[in-house]
Coordinates of C-alpha atoms in Angstrom, one line a residue:
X281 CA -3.8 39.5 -39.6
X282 CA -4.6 38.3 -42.8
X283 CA -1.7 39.5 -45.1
X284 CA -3.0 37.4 -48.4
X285 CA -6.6 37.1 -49.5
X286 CA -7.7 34.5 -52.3
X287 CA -11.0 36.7 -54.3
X288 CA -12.8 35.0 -56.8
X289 CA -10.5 36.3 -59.3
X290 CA -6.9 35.9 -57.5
X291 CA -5.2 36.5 -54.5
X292 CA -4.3 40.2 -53.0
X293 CA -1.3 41.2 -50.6
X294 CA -2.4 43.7 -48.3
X295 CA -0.7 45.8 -45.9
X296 CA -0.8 44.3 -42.5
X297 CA -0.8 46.7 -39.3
X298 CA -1.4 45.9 -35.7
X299 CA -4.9 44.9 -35.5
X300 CA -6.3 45.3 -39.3
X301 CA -5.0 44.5 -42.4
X302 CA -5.1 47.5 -45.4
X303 CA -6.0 46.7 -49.0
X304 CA -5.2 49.4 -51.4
X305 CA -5.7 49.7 -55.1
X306 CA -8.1 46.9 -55.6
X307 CA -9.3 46.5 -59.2
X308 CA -13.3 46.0 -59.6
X309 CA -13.6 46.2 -63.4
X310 CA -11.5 46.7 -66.3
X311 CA -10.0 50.0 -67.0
X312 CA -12.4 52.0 -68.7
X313 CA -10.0 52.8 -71.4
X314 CA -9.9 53.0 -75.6
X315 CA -13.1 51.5 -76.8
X316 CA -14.6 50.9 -73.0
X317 CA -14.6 54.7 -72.9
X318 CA -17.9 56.1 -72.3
X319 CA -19.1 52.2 -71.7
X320 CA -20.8 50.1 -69.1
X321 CA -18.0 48.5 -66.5
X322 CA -16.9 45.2 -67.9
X323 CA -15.7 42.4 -65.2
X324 CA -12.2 41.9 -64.4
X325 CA -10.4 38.7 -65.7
X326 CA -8.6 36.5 -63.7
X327 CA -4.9 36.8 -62.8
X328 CA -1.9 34.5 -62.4
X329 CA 0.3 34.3 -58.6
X330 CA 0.0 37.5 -55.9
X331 CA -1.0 40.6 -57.2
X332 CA 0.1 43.8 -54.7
X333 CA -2.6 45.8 -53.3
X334 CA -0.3 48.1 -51.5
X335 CA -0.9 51.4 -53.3
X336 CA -3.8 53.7 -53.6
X337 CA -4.9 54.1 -57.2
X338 CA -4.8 56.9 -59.8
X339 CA -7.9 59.4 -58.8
X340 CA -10.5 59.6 -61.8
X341 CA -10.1 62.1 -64.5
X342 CA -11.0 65.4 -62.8
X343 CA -9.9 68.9 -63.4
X344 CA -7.2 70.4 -60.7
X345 CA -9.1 73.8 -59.7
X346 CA -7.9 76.0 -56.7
X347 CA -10.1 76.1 -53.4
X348 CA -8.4 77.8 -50.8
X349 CA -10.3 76.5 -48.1
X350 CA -11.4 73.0 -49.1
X351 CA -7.6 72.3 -50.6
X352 CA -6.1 73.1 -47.2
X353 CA -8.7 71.2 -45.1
X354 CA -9.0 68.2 -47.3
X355 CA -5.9 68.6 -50.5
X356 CA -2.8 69.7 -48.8
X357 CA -0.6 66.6 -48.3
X358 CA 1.2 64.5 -51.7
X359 CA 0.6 61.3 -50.2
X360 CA -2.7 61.1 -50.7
X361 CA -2.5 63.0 -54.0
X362 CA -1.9 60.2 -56.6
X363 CA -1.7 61.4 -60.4
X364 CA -5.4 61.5 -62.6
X365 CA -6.2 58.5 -65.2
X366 CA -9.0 57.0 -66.9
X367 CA -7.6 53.8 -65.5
X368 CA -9.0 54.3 -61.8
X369 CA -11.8 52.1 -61.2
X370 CA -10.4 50.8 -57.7
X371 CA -11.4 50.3 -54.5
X372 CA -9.7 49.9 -51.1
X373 CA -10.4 47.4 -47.5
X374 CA -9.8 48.0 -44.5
X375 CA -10.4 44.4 -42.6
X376 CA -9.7 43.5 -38.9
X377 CA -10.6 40.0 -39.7
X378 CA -8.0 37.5 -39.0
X379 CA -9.8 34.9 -41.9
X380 CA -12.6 34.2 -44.1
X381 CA -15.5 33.5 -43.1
X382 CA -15.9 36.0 -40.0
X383 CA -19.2 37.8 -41.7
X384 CA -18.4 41.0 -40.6
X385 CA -20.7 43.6 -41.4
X386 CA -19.0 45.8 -44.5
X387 CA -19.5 49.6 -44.5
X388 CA -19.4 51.0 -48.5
X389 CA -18.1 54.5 -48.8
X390 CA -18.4 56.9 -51.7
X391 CA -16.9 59.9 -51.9
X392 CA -18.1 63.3 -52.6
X393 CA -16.9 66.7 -54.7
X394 CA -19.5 67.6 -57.0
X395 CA -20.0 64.4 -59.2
X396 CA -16.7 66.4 -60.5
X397 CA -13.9 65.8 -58.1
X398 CA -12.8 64.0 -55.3
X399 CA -11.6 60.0 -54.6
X400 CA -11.6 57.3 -52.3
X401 CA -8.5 57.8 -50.6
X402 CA -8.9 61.5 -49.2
X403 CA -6.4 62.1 -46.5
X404 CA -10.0 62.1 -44.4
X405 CA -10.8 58.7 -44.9
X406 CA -9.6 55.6 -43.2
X407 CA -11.2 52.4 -41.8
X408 CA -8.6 52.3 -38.1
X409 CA -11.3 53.8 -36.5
X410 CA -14.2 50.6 -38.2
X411 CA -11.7 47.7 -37.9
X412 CA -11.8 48.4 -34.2
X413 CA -15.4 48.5 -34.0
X414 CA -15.6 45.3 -36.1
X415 CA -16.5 46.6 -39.4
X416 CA -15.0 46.5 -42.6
X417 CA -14.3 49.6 -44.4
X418 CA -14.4 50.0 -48.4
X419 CA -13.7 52.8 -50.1
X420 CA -14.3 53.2 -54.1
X421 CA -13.6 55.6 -57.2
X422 CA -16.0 55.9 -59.8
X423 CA -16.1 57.9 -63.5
X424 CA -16.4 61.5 -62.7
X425 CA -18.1 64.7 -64.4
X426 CA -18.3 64.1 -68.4
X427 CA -16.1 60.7 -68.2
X428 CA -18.7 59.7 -65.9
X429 CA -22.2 60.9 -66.9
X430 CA -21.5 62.1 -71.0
X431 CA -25.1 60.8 -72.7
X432 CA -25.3 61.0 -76.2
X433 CA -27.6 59.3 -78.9
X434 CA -24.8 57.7 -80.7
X435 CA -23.8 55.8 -77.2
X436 CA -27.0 55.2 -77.0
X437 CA -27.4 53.5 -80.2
X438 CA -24.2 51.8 -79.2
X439 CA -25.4 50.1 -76.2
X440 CA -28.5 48.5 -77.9
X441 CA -26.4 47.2 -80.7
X442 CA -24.3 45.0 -77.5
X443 CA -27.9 44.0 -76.7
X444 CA -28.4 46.3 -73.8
X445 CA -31.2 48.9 -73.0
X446 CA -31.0 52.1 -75.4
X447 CA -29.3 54.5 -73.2
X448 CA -25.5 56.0 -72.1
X449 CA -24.5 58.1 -69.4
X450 CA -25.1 57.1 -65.9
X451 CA -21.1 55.5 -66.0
X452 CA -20.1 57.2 -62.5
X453 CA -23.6 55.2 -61.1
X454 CA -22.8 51.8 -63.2
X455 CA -18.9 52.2 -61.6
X456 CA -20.7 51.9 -58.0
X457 CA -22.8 49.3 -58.9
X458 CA -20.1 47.6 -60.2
X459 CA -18.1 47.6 -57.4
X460 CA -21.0 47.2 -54.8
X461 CA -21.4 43.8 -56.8
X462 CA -17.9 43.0 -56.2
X463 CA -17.7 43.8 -52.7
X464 CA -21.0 41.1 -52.4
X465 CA -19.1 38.4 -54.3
X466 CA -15.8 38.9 -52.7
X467 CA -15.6 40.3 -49.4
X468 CA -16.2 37.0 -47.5
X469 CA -12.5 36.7 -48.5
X470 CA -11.8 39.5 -46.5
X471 CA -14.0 38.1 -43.5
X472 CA -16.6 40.3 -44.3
X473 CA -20.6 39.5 -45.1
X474 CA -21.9 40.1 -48.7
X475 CA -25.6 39.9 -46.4
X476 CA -24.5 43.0 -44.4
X477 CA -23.5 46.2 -46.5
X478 CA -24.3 49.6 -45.6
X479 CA -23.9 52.3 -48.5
X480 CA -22.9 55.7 -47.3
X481 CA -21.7 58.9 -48.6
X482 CA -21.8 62.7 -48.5
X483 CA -22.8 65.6 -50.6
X484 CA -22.4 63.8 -54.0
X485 CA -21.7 61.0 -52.7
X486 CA -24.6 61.1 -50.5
X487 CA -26.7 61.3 -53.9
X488 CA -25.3 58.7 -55.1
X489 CA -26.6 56.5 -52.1
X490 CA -30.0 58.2 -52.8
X491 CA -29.4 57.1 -56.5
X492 CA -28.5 53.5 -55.7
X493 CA -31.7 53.2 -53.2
X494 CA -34.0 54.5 -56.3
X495 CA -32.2 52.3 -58.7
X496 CA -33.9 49.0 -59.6
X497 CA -30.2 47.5 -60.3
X498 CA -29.3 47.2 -56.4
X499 CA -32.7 46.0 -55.0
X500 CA -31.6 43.1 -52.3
X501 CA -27.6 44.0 -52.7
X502 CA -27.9 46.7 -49.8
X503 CA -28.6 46.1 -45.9
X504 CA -28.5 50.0 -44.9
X505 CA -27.9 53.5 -45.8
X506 CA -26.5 56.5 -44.5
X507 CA -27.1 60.0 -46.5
X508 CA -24.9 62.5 -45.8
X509 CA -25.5 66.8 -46.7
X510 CA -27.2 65.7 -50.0
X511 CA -31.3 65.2 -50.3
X512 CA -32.5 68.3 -51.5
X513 CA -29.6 68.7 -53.4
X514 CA -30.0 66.2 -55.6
X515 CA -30.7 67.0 -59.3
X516 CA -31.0 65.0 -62.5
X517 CA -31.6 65.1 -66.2
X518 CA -33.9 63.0 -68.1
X519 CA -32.3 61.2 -71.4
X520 CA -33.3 63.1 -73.7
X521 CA -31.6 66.7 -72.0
X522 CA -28.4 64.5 -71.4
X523 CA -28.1 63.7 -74.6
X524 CA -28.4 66.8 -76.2
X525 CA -25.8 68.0 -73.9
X526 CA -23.7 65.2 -75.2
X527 CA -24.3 66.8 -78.6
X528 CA -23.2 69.9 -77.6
X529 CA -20.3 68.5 -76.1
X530 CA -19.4 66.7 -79.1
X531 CA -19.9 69.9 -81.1
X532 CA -17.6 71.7 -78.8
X533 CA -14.7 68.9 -79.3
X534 CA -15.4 68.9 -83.5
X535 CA -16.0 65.0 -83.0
X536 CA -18.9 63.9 -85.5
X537 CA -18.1 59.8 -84.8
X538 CA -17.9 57.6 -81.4
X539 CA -14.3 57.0 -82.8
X540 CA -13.4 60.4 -83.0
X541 CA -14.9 61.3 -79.2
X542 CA -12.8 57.7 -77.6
X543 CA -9.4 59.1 -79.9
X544 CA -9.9 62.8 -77.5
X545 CA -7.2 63.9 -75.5
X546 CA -8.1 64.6 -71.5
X547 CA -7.3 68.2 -72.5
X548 CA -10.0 68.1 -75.2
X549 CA -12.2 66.2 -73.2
X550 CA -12.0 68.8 -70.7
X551 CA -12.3 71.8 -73.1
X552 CA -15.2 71.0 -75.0
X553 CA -17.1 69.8 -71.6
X554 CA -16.0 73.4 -69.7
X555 CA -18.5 76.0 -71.4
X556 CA -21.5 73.0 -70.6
X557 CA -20.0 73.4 -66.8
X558 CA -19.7 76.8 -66.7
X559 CA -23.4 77.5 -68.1
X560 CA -25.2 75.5 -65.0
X561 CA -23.3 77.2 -62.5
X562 CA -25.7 80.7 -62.5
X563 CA -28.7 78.5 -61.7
X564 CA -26.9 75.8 -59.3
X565 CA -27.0 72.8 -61.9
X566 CA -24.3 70.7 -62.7
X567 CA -24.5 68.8 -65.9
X568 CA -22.8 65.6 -65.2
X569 CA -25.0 63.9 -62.6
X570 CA -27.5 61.0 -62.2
X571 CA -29.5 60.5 -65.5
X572 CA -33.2 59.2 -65.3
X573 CA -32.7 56.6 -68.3
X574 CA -35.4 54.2 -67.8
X575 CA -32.8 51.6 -66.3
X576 CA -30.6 52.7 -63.5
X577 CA -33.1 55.5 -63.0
X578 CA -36.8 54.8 -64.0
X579 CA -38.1 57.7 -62.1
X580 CA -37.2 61.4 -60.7
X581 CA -36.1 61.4 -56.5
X582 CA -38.7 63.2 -54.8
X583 CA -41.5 60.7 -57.1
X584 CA -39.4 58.1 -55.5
X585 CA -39.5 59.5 -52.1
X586 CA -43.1 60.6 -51.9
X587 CA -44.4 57.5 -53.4
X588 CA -42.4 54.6 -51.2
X589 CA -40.3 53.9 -54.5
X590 CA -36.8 53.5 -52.4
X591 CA -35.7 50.5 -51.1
X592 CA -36.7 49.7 -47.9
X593 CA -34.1 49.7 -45.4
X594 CA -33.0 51.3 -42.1
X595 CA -31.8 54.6 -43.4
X596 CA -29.8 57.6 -41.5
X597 CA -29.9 61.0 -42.8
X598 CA -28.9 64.5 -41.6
X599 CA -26.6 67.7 -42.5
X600 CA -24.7 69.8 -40.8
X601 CA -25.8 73.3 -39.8
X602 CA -23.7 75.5 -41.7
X603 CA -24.4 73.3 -44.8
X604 CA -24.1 74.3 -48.4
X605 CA -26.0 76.7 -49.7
X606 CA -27.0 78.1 -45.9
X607 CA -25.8 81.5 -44.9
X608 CA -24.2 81.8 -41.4
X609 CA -26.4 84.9 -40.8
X610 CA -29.7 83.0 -41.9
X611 CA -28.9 80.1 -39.5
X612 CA -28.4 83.2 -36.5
X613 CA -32.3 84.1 -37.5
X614 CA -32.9 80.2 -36.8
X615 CA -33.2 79.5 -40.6
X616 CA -31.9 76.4 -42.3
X617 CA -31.3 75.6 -45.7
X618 CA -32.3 73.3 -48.5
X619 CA -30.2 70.4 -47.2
X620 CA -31.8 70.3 -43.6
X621 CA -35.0 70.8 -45.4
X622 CA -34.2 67.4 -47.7
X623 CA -32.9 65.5 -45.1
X624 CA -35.9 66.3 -42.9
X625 CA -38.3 65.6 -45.9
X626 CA -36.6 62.1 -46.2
X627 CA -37.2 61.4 -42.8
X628 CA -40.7 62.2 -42.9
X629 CA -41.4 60.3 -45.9
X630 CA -39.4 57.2 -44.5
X631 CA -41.6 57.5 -41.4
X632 CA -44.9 57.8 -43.6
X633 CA -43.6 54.5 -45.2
X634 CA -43.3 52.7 -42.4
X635 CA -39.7 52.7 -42.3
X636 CA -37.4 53.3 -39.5
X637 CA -35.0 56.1 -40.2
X638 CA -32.4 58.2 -37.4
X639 CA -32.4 62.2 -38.5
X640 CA -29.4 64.1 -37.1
X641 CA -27.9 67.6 -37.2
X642 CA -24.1 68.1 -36.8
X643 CA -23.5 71.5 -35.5
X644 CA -20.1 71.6 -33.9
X645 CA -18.3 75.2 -34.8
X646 CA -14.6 74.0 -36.2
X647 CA -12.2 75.8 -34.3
X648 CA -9.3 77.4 -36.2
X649 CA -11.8 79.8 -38.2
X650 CA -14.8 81.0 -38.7
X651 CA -16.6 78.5 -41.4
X652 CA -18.1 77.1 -38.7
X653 CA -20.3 73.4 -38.8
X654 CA -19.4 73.6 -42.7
X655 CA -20.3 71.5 -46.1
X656 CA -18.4 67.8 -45.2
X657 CA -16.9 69.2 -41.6
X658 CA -18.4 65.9 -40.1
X659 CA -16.2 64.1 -42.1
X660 CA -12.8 64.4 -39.6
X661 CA -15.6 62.9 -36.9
X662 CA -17.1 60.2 -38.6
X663 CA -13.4 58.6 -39.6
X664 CA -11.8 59.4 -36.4
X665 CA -9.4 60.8 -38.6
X666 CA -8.7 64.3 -36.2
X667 CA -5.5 63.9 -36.1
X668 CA -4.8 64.5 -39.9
X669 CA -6.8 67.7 -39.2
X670 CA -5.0 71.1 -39.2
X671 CA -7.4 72.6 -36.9
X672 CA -7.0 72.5 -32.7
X673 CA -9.5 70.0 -32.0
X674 CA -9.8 69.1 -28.5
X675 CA -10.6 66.2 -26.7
X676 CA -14.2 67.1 -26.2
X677 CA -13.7 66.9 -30.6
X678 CA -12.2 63.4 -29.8
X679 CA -15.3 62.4 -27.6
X680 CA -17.7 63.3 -30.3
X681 CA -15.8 61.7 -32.8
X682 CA -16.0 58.6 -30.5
X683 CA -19.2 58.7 -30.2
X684 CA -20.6 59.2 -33.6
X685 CA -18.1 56.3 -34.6
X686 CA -20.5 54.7 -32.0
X687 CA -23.6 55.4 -33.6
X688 CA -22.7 54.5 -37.4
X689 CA -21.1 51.2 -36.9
X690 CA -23.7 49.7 -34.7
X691 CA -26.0 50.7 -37.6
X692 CA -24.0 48.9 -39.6
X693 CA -23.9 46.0 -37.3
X694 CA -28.1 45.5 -36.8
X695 CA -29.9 48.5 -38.8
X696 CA -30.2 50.4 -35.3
X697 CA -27.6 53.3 -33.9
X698 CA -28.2 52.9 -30.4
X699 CA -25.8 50.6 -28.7
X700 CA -24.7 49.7 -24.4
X701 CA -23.1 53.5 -23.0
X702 CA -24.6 55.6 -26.0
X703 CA -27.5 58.5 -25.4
X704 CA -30.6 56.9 -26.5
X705 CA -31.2 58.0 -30.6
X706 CA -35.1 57.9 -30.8
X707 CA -36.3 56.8 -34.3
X708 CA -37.4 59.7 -36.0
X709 CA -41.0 60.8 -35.5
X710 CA -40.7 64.2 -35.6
X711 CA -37.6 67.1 -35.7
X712 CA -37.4 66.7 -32.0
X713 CA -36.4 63.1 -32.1
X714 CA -33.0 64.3 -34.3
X715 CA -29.9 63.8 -32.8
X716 CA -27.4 66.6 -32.2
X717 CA -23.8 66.4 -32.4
X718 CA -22.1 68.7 -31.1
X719 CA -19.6 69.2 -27.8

């Protein structure tokens, strides 16, 4: 396996196993740190001799909150728990390539948790299960919550003055872009194809997929797409309602200059940005998301949607049946929720637009308790990572697992799920033709 890469920028040492070679702690753009707080990623320079990419990287700035259930399905073991830092913009390879030039096709995760929490390197996520399927597997952290999405008219001001549209906010989005750009320039070093990238991601993360596909920034840098529990979730502000939240926020820290925002401690950063949180919660809104600036965003989602304004690519898109925001007793009386709703809106749009798009509906009950086919349960399945799982899967869990492995890497391979020994996936044409995981 290839233990050394030479990137455009230097050369990486991995960590080779049997069959794929693991790249950890990769660096995409300079650490958004002092003045390049609350700024638009910069490009890495160059380094001198080997540099070690053998760790995972600090997870963004997030706040440490207590979730019984998600912190013992997801949270519970320190290895995969690395300390917090504004210095996290990193991403990790997975590569079964044994040298350059293979042009494999290059799967580009990104994370979930609320546009507030989460990383790259979740004890859920690993590429073993792509490298054997041929793909490459990248992970990424981006700027989270107010790090990530804080507008406010003097950053605004800020950014013409560099020459650069009139806007702020939208970091956490930039962060992706920038390391989407990265991956394109550098990944035939890995063995990978810069031609070939599918974007996917869940809940947030899924949004953010939604937000790159809307985005002007990324047209021709993506092959496919994969959305995951998130359209009809999606929410964002226009400029304007970002930045006065950014005013508010600055009120709330007594910080009347840029200077005196950048020279905030995390703790203060934190506490003036809390009461903003804690207000959206009542009506389901979170205040650090996706901002509709005229730049990365030049229109709302569902205008997007409806009017043909995504890219157009082979797209997947589905939920899982106990999802967010759906009562167990609701889906008894055959309702579903908001997210089956979105994803099934998507699809129809897609079809409208000519588009070929796979729907799906993940509705195997998790043994071990009663949450059922919950918010990001299709995660263990889609990583063939079950055995880091606490729960007693089975081997009909391990079959599905296989299969849906199956299904999302030969998307990633040609734009089309269905593959030799698979159940046929009909294009989506109407509910009937969604596919259903379960045993």
């Amino acid at each position: 396996m290839m233990r050394q890469v030479k990137t455009k920028l230097g050369i990486l040492e991995g960590i080779p196993h049997e069959t794929y070679t693991e790249f950890r702690g990769v660096p995409y753009a300079q650490p958004p740190v002092g003045k390049l707080r609350w700024h638009r990623p910069l490009p890495l320079e160059p380094w001198e001799g080997v540099r070690e990419a053998t760790r995972f990287a600090d997870r963004s700035m997030q706040e440490i909150h207590e979730d019984p259930f998600y912190d013992k399905e997801f949270y519970d073991e320190a290895v995969y728990m690395t300390p917090v830092s504004e210095d996290s913009l990193y991403l990790n390879i997975w590569t079964p390539a044994k040298s350059a030039g293979e042009k494999l096709p290059v799967a580009f995760w990104i994370h979930g948790g609320a546009f507030m929490g989460g990383f790259g390197h979740e004890k859920e996520f690993d590429g073993a299960a792509y490298c054997r399927r041929g793909v490459i597997l990248v992970t990424v952290n981006y700027r989270l919550g107010p790090w990530g999405f804080l507008a406010h008219p003097a950053l605004s001001a800020e950014a013409a003055a560099e020459g650069g549209p009139a806007v702020s906010g939208n970091y956490g989005i930039l962060d992706q872009i920038a390391a989407l750009r990265w991956v394109r320039e550098n990944i035939g070093a890995f063995g990978g194809d810069g031609e070939n990238i599918t974007i996917f991601g869940q809940s947030a993360g899924g949004m953010s997929v939604q937000t790159l596909l809307t985005s002007p920034l990324t047209r021709g840098m993506i092959a496919h797409a994969v959305l995951q529990s998130c359209v009809g979730l999606s929410y964002d502000h226009d400029l304007r309602s970002a930045e006065e939240l950014g005013v508010q926020f600055a009120r709330n820290a007594g910080a009347d200059s840029l200077e005196k925002l950048r020279a905030l401690t995390p703790e203060q950063v934190f506490a003036a940005a809390g009461p903003i949180i804690m207000a959206g919660f009542p009506k389901m809104e979170l205040p650090y998301t996706p901002i509709r600036d005229g730049w990365v965003l030049t229109g709302g989602y569902d205008q997007a949607m409806n009017e043909g304004g995504t890219h157009p690519i082979p797209t997947i898109v589905g939920s899982t049946l106990n999802d967010i925001a759906t009562q167990r007793e609701a889906v008894e009386r055959g309702e579903r929720g908001k997210v089956y709703a979105g994803s099934l809106a998507w699809a129809e749009a897609e079809k409208r637009h000519g588009r070929p798009v796979w729907l799906y509906d993940f509705r195997r009950q998790l043994p071990g308790d009663e949450a059922g086919a919950f918010h990001s349960s299709e995660l263990w399945y889609m990583f063939g990572t079950l055995d880091r799982c606490w729960r007693p899967l089975t081997d009909g869990d391990r079959a599905l697992s296989e299969r849906m492995l199956d299904y999302w890497t030969n998307f990633m391979k040609t734009g089309d799920p269905n593959g030799e020994g698979l159940p046929r996936w009909e294009a989506f044409r109407s509910p009937e033709d969604g596919m259903v995981f379960d045993l």
